[in-house]
Each structure stands twice: as C-alpha cells, then as structure tokens.
Coordinates of C-alpha atoms in Angstrom, one line a residue:
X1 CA -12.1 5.1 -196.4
X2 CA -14.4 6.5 -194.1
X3 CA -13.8 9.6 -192.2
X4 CA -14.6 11.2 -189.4
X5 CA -18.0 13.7 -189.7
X6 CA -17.8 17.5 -189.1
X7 CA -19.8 20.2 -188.1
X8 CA -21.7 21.1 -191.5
X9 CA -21.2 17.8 -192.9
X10 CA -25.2 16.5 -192.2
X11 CA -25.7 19.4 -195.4
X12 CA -23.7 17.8 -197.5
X13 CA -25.8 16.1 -199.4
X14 CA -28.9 17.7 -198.4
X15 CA -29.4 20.7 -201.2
X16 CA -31.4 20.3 -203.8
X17 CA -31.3 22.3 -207.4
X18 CA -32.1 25.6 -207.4
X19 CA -31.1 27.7 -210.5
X20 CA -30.3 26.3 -213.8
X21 CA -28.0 27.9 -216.8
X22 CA -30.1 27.1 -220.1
X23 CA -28.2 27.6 -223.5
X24 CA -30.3 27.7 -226.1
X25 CA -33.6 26.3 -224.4
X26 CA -30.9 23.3 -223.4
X27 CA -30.1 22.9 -219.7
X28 CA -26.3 23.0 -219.2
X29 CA -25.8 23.3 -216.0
X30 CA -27.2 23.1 -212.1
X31 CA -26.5 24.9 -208.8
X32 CA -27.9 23.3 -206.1
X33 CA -28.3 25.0 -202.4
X34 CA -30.4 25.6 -199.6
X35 CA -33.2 28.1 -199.8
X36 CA -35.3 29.1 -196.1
X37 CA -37.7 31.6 -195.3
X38 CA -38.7 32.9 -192.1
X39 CA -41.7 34.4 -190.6
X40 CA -41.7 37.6 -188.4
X41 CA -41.5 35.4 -185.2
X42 CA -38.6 33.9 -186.2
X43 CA -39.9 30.8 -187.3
X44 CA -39.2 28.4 -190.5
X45 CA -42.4 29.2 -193.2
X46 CA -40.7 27.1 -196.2
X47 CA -37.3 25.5 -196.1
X48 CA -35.6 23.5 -199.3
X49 CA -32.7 21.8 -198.1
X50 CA -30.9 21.5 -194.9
X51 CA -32.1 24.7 -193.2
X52 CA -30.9 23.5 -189.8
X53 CA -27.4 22.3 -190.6
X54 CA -24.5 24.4 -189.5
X55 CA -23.2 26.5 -192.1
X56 CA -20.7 29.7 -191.9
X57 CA -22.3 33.2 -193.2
X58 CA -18.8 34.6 -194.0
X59 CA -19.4 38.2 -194.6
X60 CA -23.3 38.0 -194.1
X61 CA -22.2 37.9 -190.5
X62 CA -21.5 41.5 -190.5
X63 CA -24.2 43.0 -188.7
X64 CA -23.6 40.9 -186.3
X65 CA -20.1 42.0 -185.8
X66 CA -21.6 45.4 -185.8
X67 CA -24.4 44.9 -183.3
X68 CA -21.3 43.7 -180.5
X69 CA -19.6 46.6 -181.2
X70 CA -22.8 48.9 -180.5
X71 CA -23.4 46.8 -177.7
X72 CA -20.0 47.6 -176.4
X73 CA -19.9 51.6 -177.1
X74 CA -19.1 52.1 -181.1
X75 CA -20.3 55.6 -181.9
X76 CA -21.2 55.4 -185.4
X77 CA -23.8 56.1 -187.4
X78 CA -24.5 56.4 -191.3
X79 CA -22.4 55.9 -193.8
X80 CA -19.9 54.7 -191.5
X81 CA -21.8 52.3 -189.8
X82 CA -23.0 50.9 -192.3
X83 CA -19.2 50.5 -193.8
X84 CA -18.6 48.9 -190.6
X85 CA -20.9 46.0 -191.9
X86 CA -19.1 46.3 -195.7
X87 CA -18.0 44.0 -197.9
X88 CA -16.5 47.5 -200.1
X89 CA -15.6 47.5 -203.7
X90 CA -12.6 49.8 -202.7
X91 CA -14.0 52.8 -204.1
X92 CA -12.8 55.8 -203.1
X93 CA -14.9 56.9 -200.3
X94 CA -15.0 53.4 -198.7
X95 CA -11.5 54.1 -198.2
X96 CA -11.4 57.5 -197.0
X97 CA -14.4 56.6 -194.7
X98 CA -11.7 53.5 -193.5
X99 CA -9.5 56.4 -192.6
X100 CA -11.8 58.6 -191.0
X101 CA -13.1 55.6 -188.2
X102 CA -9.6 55.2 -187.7
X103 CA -8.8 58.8 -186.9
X104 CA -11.2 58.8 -184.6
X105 CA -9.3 55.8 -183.0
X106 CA -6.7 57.6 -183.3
X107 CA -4.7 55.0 -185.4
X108 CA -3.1 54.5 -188.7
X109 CA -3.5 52.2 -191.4
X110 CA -1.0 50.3 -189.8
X111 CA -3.4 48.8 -187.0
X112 CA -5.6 47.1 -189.2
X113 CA -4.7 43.0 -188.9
X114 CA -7.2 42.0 -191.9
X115 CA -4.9 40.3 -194.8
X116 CA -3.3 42.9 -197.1
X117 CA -5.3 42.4 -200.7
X118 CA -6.5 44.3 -203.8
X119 CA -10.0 46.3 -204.1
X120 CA -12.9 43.9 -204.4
X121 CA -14.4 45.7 -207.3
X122 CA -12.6 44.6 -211.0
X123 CA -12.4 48.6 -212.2
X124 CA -11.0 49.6 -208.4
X125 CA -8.3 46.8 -208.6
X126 CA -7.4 47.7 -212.0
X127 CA -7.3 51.2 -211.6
X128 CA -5.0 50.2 -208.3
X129 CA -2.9 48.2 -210.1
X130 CA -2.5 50.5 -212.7
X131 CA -1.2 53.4 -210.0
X132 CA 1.5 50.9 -208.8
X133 CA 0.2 49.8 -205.9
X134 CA 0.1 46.4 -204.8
X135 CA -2.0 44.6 -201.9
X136 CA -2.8 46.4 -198.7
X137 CA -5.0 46.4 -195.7
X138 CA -6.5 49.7 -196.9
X139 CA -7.7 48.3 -200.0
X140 CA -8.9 44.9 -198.1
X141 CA -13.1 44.4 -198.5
X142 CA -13.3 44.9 -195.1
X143 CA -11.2 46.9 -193.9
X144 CA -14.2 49.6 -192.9
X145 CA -15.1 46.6 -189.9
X146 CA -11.3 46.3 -189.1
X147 CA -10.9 49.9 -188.6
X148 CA -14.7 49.5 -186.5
X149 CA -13.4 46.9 -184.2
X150 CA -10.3 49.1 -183.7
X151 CA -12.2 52.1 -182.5
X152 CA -15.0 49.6 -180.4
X153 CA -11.4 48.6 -178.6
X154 CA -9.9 51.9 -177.9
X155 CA -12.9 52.9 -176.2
X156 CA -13.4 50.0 -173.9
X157 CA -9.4 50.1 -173.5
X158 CA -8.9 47.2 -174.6
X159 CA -5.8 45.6 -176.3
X160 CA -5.7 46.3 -180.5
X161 CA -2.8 44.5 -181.2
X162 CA -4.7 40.3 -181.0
X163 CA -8.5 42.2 -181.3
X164 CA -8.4 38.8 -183.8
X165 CA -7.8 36.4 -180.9
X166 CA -10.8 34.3 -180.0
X167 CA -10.3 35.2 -176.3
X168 CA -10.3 38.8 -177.2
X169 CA -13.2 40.4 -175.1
X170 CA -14.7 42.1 -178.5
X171 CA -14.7 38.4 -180.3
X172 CA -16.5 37.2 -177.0
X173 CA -18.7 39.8 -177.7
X174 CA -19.0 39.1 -181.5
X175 CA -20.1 35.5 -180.0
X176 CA -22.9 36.5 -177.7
X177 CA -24.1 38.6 -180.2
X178 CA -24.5 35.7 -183.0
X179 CA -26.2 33.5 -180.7
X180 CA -28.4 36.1 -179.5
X181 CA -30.3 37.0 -182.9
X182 CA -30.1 33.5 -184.5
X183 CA -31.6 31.9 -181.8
X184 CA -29.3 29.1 -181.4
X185 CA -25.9 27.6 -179.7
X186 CA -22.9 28.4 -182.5
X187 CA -22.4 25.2 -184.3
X188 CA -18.7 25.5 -184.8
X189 CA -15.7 28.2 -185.2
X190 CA -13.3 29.0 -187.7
X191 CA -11.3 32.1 -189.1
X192 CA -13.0 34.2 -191.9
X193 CA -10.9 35.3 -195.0
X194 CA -10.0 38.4 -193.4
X195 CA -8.5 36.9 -190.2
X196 CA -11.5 37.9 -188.2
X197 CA -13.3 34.8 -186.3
X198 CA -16.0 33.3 -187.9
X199 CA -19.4 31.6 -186.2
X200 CA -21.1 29.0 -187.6
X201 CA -24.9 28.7 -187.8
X202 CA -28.0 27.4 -189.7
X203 CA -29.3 28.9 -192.4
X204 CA -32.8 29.2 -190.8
X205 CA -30.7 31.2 -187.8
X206 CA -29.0 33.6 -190.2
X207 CA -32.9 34.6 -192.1
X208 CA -34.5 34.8 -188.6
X209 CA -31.2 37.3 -188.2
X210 CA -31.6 39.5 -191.2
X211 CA -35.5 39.6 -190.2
X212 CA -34.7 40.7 -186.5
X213 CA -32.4 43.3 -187.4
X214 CA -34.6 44.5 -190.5
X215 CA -37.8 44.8 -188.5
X216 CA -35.9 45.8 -185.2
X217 CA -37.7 48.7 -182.9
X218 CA -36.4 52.1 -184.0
X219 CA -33.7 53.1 -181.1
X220 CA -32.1 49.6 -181.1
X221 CA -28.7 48.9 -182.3
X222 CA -30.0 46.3 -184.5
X223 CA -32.5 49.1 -185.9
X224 CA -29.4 51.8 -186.0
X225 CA -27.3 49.5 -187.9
X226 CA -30.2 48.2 -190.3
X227 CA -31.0 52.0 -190.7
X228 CA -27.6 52.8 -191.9
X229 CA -27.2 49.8 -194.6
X230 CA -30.7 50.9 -196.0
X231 CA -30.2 54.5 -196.5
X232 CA -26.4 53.8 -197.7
X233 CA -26.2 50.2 -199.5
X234 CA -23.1 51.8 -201.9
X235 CA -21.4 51.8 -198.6
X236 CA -22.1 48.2 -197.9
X237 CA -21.0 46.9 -200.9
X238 CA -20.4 49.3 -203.8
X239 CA -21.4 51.1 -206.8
X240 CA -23.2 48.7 -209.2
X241 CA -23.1 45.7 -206.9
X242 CA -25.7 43.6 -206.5
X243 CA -26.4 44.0 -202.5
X244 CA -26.6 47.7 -203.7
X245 CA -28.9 47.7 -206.6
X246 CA -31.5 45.0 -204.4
X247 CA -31.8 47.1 -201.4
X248 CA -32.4 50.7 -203.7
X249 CA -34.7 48.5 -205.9
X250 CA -37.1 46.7 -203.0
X251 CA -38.4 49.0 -200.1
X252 CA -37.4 48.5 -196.6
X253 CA -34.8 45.7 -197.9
X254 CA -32.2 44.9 -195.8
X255 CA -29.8 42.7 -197.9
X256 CA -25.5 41.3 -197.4
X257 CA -24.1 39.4 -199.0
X258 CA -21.1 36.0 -198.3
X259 CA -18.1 34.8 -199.9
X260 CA -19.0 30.9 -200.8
X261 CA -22.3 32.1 -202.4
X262 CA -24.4 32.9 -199.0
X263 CA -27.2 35.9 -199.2
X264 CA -29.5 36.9 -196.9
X265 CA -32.1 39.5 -196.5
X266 CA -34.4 41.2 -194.6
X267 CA -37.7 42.9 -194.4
X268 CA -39.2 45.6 -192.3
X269 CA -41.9 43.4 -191.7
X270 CA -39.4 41.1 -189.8
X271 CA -39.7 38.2 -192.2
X272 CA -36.4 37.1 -193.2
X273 CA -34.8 35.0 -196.3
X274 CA -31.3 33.3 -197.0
X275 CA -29.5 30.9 -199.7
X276 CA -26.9 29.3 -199.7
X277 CA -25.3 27.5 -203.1
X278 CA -23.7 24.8 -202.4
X279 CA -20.8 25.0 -204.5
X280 CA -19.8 28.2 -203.8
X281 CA -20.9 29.9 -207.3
X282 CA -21.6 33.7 -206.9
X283 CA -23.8 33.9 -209.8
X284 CA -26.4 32.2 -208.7
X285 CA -27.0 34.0 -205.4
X286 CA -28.7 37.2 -206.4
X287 CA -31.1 35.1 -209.2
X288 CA -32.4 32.8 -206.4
X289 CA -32.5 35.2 -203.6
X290 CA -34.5 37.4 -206.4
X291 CA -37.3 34.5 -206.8
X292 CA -37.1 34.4 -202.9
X293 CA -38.1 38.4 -202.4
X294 CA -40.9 37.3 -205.2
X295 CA -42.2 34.4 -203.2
X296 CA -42.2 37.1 -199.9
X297 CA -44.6 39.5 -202.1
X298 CA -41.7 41.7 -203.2
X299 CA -42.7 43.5 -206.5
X300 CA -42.1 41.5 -209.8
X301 CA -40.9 44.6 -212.1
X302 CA -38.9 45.9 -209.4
X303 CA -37.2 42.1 -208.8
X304 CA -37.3 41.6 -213.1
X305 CA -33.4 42.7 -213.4
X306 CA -32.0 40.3 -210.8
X307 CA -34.1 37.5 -211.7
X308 CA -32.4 35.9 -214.5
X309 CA -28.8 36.6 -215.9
X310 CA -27.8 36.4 -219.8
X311 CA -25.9 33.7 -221.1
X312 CA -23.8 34.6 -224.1
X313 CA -22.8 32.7 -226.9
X314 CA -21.0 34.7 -230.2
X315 CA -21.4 37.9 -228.1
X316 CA -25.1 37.5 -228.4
X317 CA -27.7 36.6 -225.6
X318 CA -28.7 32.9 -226.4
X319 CA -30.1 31.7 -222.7
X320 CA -30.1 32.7 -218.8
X321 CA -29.9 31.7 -215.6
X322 CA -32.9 31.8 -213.3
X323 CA -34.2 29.9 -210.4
X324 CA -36.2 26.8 -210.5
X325 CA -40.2 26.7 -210.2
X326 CA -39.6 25.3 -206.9
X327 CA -38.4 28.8 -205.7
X328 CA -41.0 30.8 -207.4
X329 CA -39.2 31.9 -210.3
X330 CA -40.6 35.2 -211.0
X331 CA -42.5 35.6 -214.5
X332 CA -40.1 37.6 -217.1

C-alpha cells in the first residue's frame, strides 16, 4: 500500500554503514547513518549519505534556542548559559543552577512546562529514586533551557504560561534563529520530547551551525554561548558523559549531543561536523563522530578513548565497535 511521503522521508533509505560491532573478529552487527563535514564557509567538504534531507536535531538544537534568547535579552553567562543549552545528567548543581535562573525570573519550579521525568544520568536517577522521589520537571534533562526561556520571557513581558506554543513570540524567535545559522528554509516542525518545538533541518545545515557558533567573533551571542559550553561542558551534559569528556579532550571543541543518535560538533576554526544514525542507537554516535574529529586533523591519542567501544562476552573484552574505513577510523 503506498503512502503518502513526508518531510524526511527522501533519507530514508539514503544512509550507508558507518560503525560496525565485531565479536570476536566476526561482524555482528551494522549501524548505518549519515556522516557530513563542513568547511569554514559553510560549505559541504565530504558528505556520506543524505546530507541535504530534512532531519530533526532534537537536543543538538540547543544553541540555537540559546542564541534567540540572547537575541532577545537573556543575561546569562557561564555555567548557566551554558546549562541553558544542557541536556543535564541531573547532578546536583545542574539543578541548583535550574533554581538559580529561575530566581532570577522570579519563579518557582512550578513554571517550568517541560514533561515531569527522572535524572538523565543512571547513578542520579537511582540515587533519586532511592530518596523517594518520583518524576519532576526539576529533574527533566532540560529543565536548565526551560527555566532559560522563562527568564528570556519575563524580561520581554511576555506570557510564561504557553512560552511552548508555536505562536509564542520566543518560539518565533527560536525559528528565525534556526534558519539563520543553518542557512536554509526549516524543512518541517514538530514537538521535541520536552514539549518544546522542534525545527527540522539537514544535516549539512546543523555542521555548518556548530561551525558558525564554534568559530563565531568573540562579542557575538553565538561566541558567548560557544564560550560558555567550552569552558563548562559538565554543565552541558554531565560528569563522565560523553559530550563532556570530547570537548575537555579536543581543544577549542564545541560538541551536543541528540536523542535519536544525532551529534554534532564544532571547531574554532569554523569547520563543522555532524552524524546522524539512522536507527536511533546512542552507541554509535560518539565512535563515528570520533573518526570524524580524526578526519578534521583532531589528535589521534587524544580521540583513542572514544574511538572504539568494548564488546564483552563472559565479562571479558572479546571485540568493539568502531567506525568504518569510509569515515577514517582512527588507528588504535
């Protein structure tokens, strides 16, 4: 029965492989995905896949989100600008720095509209769980851009009760600003897993993206808010995460990651990089976005502990996953 095609669907069948699981010198399984890289001007230098096909960034769209709400008067800086453009583990201080943007909104917990949920990270949500407590929007990964957008409409007096609606002036905002750095028309909209709107674009538009905020003039709000991921990347994701080991290991890295497997990065040199894997599998992100850096001169021994993962069998190390040749596996 044939259907009707969607935005998105032309990528469908348009990845190719891109990391591989071996077990025991056997290859057991495939992730395919989409791979682009992007030149300081913006421009495609090697694509694998459907680089042009409309795609969502899910939480790689943060900076973007960020950047409208600079744009329209959000004095942050630091850690808390960069929590603005989180994905938290639900640590601690990601929550008391939720609390703090909101005090200066002048607002309780009880504004934020993301989706009550648990802590991202697995020892945060069992340590919650263990205390009794049970979803909240506290606890929600991004609850630090909630509690952002909050403050970005109490100083532009603007309603905070539907700061979700597409019609709001900030989501208008959130629009413009999307369009502006990728380069391109949004594809398609839809509604993120936090409630916030979502803005689809290609692949190619969300490297050229991470490259333009990465190598962004110094006194720009793309420059603040790349500033304030760099010099705090536990704030952006969490302690031991991936996004937060890459951008301490590789200078100058600007790096977020996506629910559904997206990852893009950044480089002060304003060349960008993003993947996407096609069917959604987290663990083969940070391997093929590690042969990526490799292929954009990033060092080898500083890339050598995200470039493969261990594959266990009896409790012992017996294979790994690592990209394909086609990316430029790095030697390890």
């Amino acid at each position: 029965m044939n259907q009707a095609a969607h935005p998105g669907d032309e990528a469908a069948f348009a990845h190719i492989p891109v990391v591989g699981v071996w077990r025991n010198g056997f290859l057991e399984s495939v992730h395919h995905g989409t791979a682009v890289l992007t030149g300081a001007d913006g421009s495609v230098v090697e694509g694998h896949g459907a680089v042009d096909a409309a795609m969502f960034p899910r939480s790689a769209n943060k900076p973007f989100q960020g950047l409208a709400m600079l744009r329209n008067g959000l004095d942050l800086d630091g850690e808390l600008l960069a929590l603005a453009c989180a994905s938290h583990s639900g640590e601690a201080f990601h929550l008391d720095g939720t609390r703090r943007i909101l005090a200066r909104a002048g607002l309780s917990e009880s504004a934020l509209r993301c989706v009550p949920d648990l802590p991202l990270g697995a020892a945060q949500r069992d340590a919650w769980l263990a205390a009794g407590n049970g979803p909240e929007r506290i606890a929600m990964n991004c609850s630090g851009k909630h509690a952002a957008m909050l403050l970005t409409c109490v100083h532009n007096g603007w309603s905070i009760e539907d700061y979700l609606a597409p019609d709001h002036p900030l989501q208008k905002a959130v629009r413009r600003a999307v369009e502006d750095v990728a380069g391109e028309p949004v594809a398609a909209a839809g509604v993120d897993g936090c409630g916030a709107p979502l803005f689809a674009i290609s692949l190619a538009g969300l490297a050229r993206s991470y490259g333009r905020f990465a190598g962004a003039a110094a006194g720009t709000p793309e420059r603040r808010i790349a500033d304030a991921m760099r010099a705090h990347p536990e704030w952006v994701a969490g302690t031991g995460r991936d996004v937060t080991n890459l951008m301490r290991a590789v200078p100058g890295l600007l790096a977020k990651d996506g629910a559904e497997a997206v990852f893009a990065v950044g480089l002060a040199d304003g060349r960008g990089a993003a993947i996407k894997i096609a069917d959604g599998g987290v663990r083969a992100g940070v391997v093929a976005m590690a042969a990526l850096l490799w292929r954009m001169g990033a060092d080898e021994q500083a890339l050598a502990p995200f470039a493969q993962a261990p594959v266990y069998g009896a409790g012992e190390v017996v294979g790994a996953i690592r990209a394909f040749p086609l990316l430029g596996e790095p030697a390890v």
